[in-house]
Amino acid sequence: MEYEVSDIKREVRAILDENMNSSAITSLGESGTLSIDQLIESKLEDGARSVELEAPLYLLDTGKAFGDSIAWESHVGIGRGVITLPDDFMRLISFQMSDWRRSVTSVIYETDALYQAQQSRFAGVRGCPQKPVVAIVQTPVGLSLEFYSCSGGAGVGIKKARYLPYPKIEAGKIHICEKLKRSVEYYTAALVAMTLGDMELSENLNKISKSLQV
């Protein structure tokens, strides 16, 4: 869901005002170098990113669609497929090909032992429509999604492909998963407290942020 950054800053400042027992906020506001609102805004994207990367899948929004085109390893609809991911790709929400029995919500990487198994010449070792595998890999054109595998032939297509983009402040607004908004606000406050040198407060706010992810 899209939120006004000014509203988020007000909520984060209220959290800090309620929890900080020192004069750090006042001192910062009078320093003439960086206002508290500017500091909050500078930490907001990082706060949203950290929370949304670690949060349980059921707390995420539906995200954005991807997968306009697929490059196939050999024949269309057979074997491994490769999709170039959008530049703002942060986290996979769900992916499923039309001949798969289930969708995939977690991924592997090139450093995983399971990824090496996908290169096996034995079909039974690799992912299949009954037990599919999805990998995120770095390629010359950027991040790509590899999936293993399909067997349905030319009629196979994408049934579901959703991802969560990096949160970014644009035109005074930022997209944050609705169920994670309060957690993001507390985590952002924790980052601000850390910057101000109040490590105890930062740790406490971080714990509250995590407790809200239920």
Phi, psi and omega in degrees: 000146182268134182232151173288129180298324179299323178291319179296316180299320179297319180293318180294319179295322178298321178298315180294317179300323182284335189247340184271126184259011180246183180263019186299318182296313180299316181298319180295317182297336182259002187287333181080001180257311182210118181286161179298323179295321178294321179295316178300313182297324180292338181260351189294314180298316179297320179297314180295319181298313182297316181294314184289334177287328186261344186292152175300149185302325185289350178266355182276155172288178182287344176074201183240153179279152174212174177097049180293330180214151181235133172261125183261149183296318181223275179261147179302128178081008181233131175078212184284142173239153181229133178233127174286127185275153177298154182298332183264015180297128177242315186210137176284133175263311180195143177216135179206131172272159188292339179259011177272149178281339182209164177270162179245132181243349178239154185237164171244171182231172185299335181276352181281143178300325180296330178293319179298326179295335180290345179270001182296146177281354179266118186300327183291345180275327183281167175297155183213172181303332179279332181217072186288156179230138178237134180235145173253123184229155177269129180233170179302337181261004181119197179290139177229152175255124174254137177232145184229118345212188180236157179220004187280346179091198189299338181279356183286140177213180179280126176270323182206132178207103183229142179221162177256123180279164173297133176291134184217136177282122179220128178053039177077014181227160177215142177268124177228139177304129189304317183285352183249003185304310183294322177297319178297319180298317179291322180291322176297318176299323178296321178294321178295314179300321178297317179298325179281355177090007179265084186291325180295315178296319179302316180295319180294318179293325177296319178296320178295319178303314180293324181293338180277353181271063181230000000 
